[in-house]
Structure formats: structure tokens, C-alpha cells
Amino acid sequence: MELDRSPVTRTRPGSVSGQLTERTARGGPRALPALRIVAPEIEGPEDVVADADGNLFAGAADGAIWRLRLSASGAADRATAVAHTGGRPLGLQPLPGGELLVCDARRGLLRLDPRHGTVRVLADEVSGAPLRFCSNVTSAADGTVYFTVSSRRYGLDEWLGEFLEHTGTGQLLRLRPGGTPEVLLEGLQFANGVALAPDESFLVVAETAARRLRRYRLTGPRSGTAGTLAAKLPGYPDNVSRGPDGAFWVALARPRAVGVELLHGMPRGVRRAAWDVAKRLRLSLPPHPTVRVLAVRPDGGHDWDLRAVRSPYRMVTSVCRTGNLLAMGSVAERGIAVCAVPGTDGEDGAGALY
């Protein structure tokens, strides 16, 4: 499988096109500062989020939800397992009262109380169909919850089938307080991260297999319509979080794979046959050693494009900003990777490409 490792061209300030092209620009992406790995007891922290009090939460491969705190320098106190979902937690969202929303790939949309370790199922089906691959979640001030389903055909254990077959069965859903889930958007190519704009006027949804961020409008004359916020990303976007300055931090789980995109352009029967072969031979996409994260503004331009190559911490699936630090999770690694935001007082040197 051929990989395109070309750097990315930055968009002009104020650009609304949001296109990150693959053509080389002077300087290219900036080096990600050196990473510190904390809480190695957490296996596969697919999503890492920060609450208003500075606590970090992460869900592990064994179903545990962990909590920890970082010092200003990026050191961590001892991580504590606060609950267990009984499944595989993916996307998380802290709530104002101290509880957490959890997208569990096997159990659906959950609400968790870290103080008591209690877990409650909010939704495990939509229109009578089970939530096969619940992925990421966010919440509005009025209590409305928005979440994604990556695939209606394949579950987490067969995520590669969705990625290769390119079924376009991903969904964006809404759950109003006291209501039942309703579909807002479907036909998405591996729907993944989701985040609200600072003014809650629109949602950002990552379409992993399409290498783009979609914008779903919630207010105004175009409410209920979808467009593109950023396209032709230099890799496959996974989880999305909103930073304190309103920028959307996006983790690219791996660089663009040209071979995969050629496959996506082939007839459905060919795509399905490719997955059948991969499944029969137990083939997989190994975690890639390139780490890349972007900060995309609400207008579609981007403020940061940070990259490390040959990183020992691979396949970063989430990134969130807490203070002057970035905390990153990986579905394939142990522990949480931490670094300073470049240019802040907490930065530990300029950082170098691994």
C-alpha cells in the first residue's frame, strides 16, 4: 500500500475554503514538540478529554474509564479507574455536573457518574436498529446530545471492513432530553469525531474515510443542511475536540493511503472482495508512526498543523487542549501522550521530528 507523505499547504488567514492540499508549501507542517507518555497503565485510550476542572478522562480497551490530572509541565498524578462500561468505550464528553457521556462501541450511548461508578444506557438503538458502532459524542447547553455511528454494517472488531468497503453507512444522530435518537445525517464515510461550534450554530463531523470535516448547521436559514468545513486533509481524521479558543483540534489517525483511495473508487463488488480477502488472510493496517494533529478554525482555516514522524507513540486517535498542553490518545498504544502547545510557556524546547 503506497502512502503519500507530502507536507501540507497552509490556507491563507481568513480562508473559508478549508482545503488542506497535499502540495508542498514552504516550511510545511511544524514539528510537534517532544512527547511525554503518562499513565502507561491505560491500554488503548482511544479518546482523551478534559473537563472544566482540568481533569483528563480516557476510556481503555478493557472497558475502564480512567481519570487523572496534569501539572503545568505535563507530569501526571496517579491515574484512577472510576468506572467500567462493560464494553469498549470510544468517544467521551464531560458534562457540567461532573458526569460523562460515553460512546461505547458495543453498548451504545451511555451516561456515567465518576463519583459513584454508575453507568446508565441512554440509547442502544435507533429506529429499531441496534447501534452497532457508536463512535463519538458532544452535548449542547440545553442538554441535547449529538453523536455518531461509524457504520451500520460493521462493528468495532471489523472496522477495517468499513474502511475498505467504503459502505457510506455512517450517521450523525441527535438525542433530545427525554426523547429517542433521531438521524440528522446519513451516508457518511466512517463517521467519527463530532464537536459543537463555540456559538452552537453548527456541528463539525469527521468523515474518516473521506478525509474531510463536515459542517452540519443547527441554526439560521440553512439549519438542517450539511456542507464541507475542511476537505482533502493530509490524513484520516478521527476524534475532534474544541479548544478553549474555539478551534477544533483534530487527530489524524494515519497519513493518506493512496492505495486505499484507489480502492474506494472501484465498484462495490471489488471493494467487498478486497475486504473478504483481508478478513480471510487476517490482514490489517498496522499503526503508522506518523503523528499529526490540526487545529481548524470555525471558518475552515487552520491555526496549527503539527507533525512528528517515526514517533514511538503511534496512531493518535484523539487530541485535546488543556491549558498550554496537548493530551493525545491512541487506540493502539498504552498511556497518554502529552506535549506543550508550541509557543507557550510550557513548551519543552522547539520539538523535533522523530
mmCIF file of C-alpha atoms in Angstrom, residues 85 87-91 102-110 131-135 154-157:
data_model
loop_
_atom_site.group_PDB
_atom_site.id
_atom_site.type_symbol
_atom_site.label_atom_id
_atom_site.label_comp_id
_atom_site.label_asym_id
_atom_site.label_seq_id
_atom_site.Cartn_x
_atom_site.Cartn_y
_atom_site.Cartn_z
ATOM 1 C CA THR A 85 -18.728 0.335 30.937
ATOM 2 C CA GLY A 87 -17.942 -2.789 26.660
ATOM 3 C CA ARG A 88 -15.397 -0.789 24.681
ATOM 4 C CA PRO A 89 -15.585 2.988 25.342
ATOM 5 C CA LEU A 90 -14.621 5.266 22.463
ATOM 6 C CA GLY A 91 -15.719 8.931 22.411
ATOM 7 C CA VAL A 102 -19.644 7.748 26.655
ATOM 8 C CA CYS A 103 -19.969 6.248 23.193
ATOM 9 C CA ASP A 104 -19.402 2.561 23.766
ATOM 10 C CA ALA A 105 -18.852 0.628 20.546
ATOM 11 C CA ARG A 106 -20.630 -2.412 21.982
ATOM 12 C CA ARG A 107 -23.238 -0.960 24.355
ATOM 13 C CA GLY A 108 -24.318 2.294 22.715
ATOM 14 C CA LEU A 109 -24.620 5.776 24.210
ATOM 15 C CA LEU A 110 -24.010 5.808 27.970
ATOM 16 C CA LEU A 131 -26.268 0.999 17.499
ATOM 17 C CA ARG A 132 -23.594 -1.275 16.078
ATOM 18 C CA PHE A 133 -20.631 1.125 16.169
ATOM 19 C CA CYS A 134 -21.315 4.145 18.395
ATOM 20 C CA SER A 135 -18.280 6.393 17.967
ATOM 21 C CA TYR A 154 -19.663 -3.408 10.660
ATOM 22 C CA GLY A 155 -18.808 -3.291 14.352
ATOM 23 C CA LEU A 156 -15.600 -2.151 16.003
ATOM 24 C CA ASP A 157 -13.892 -5.532 15.632
#
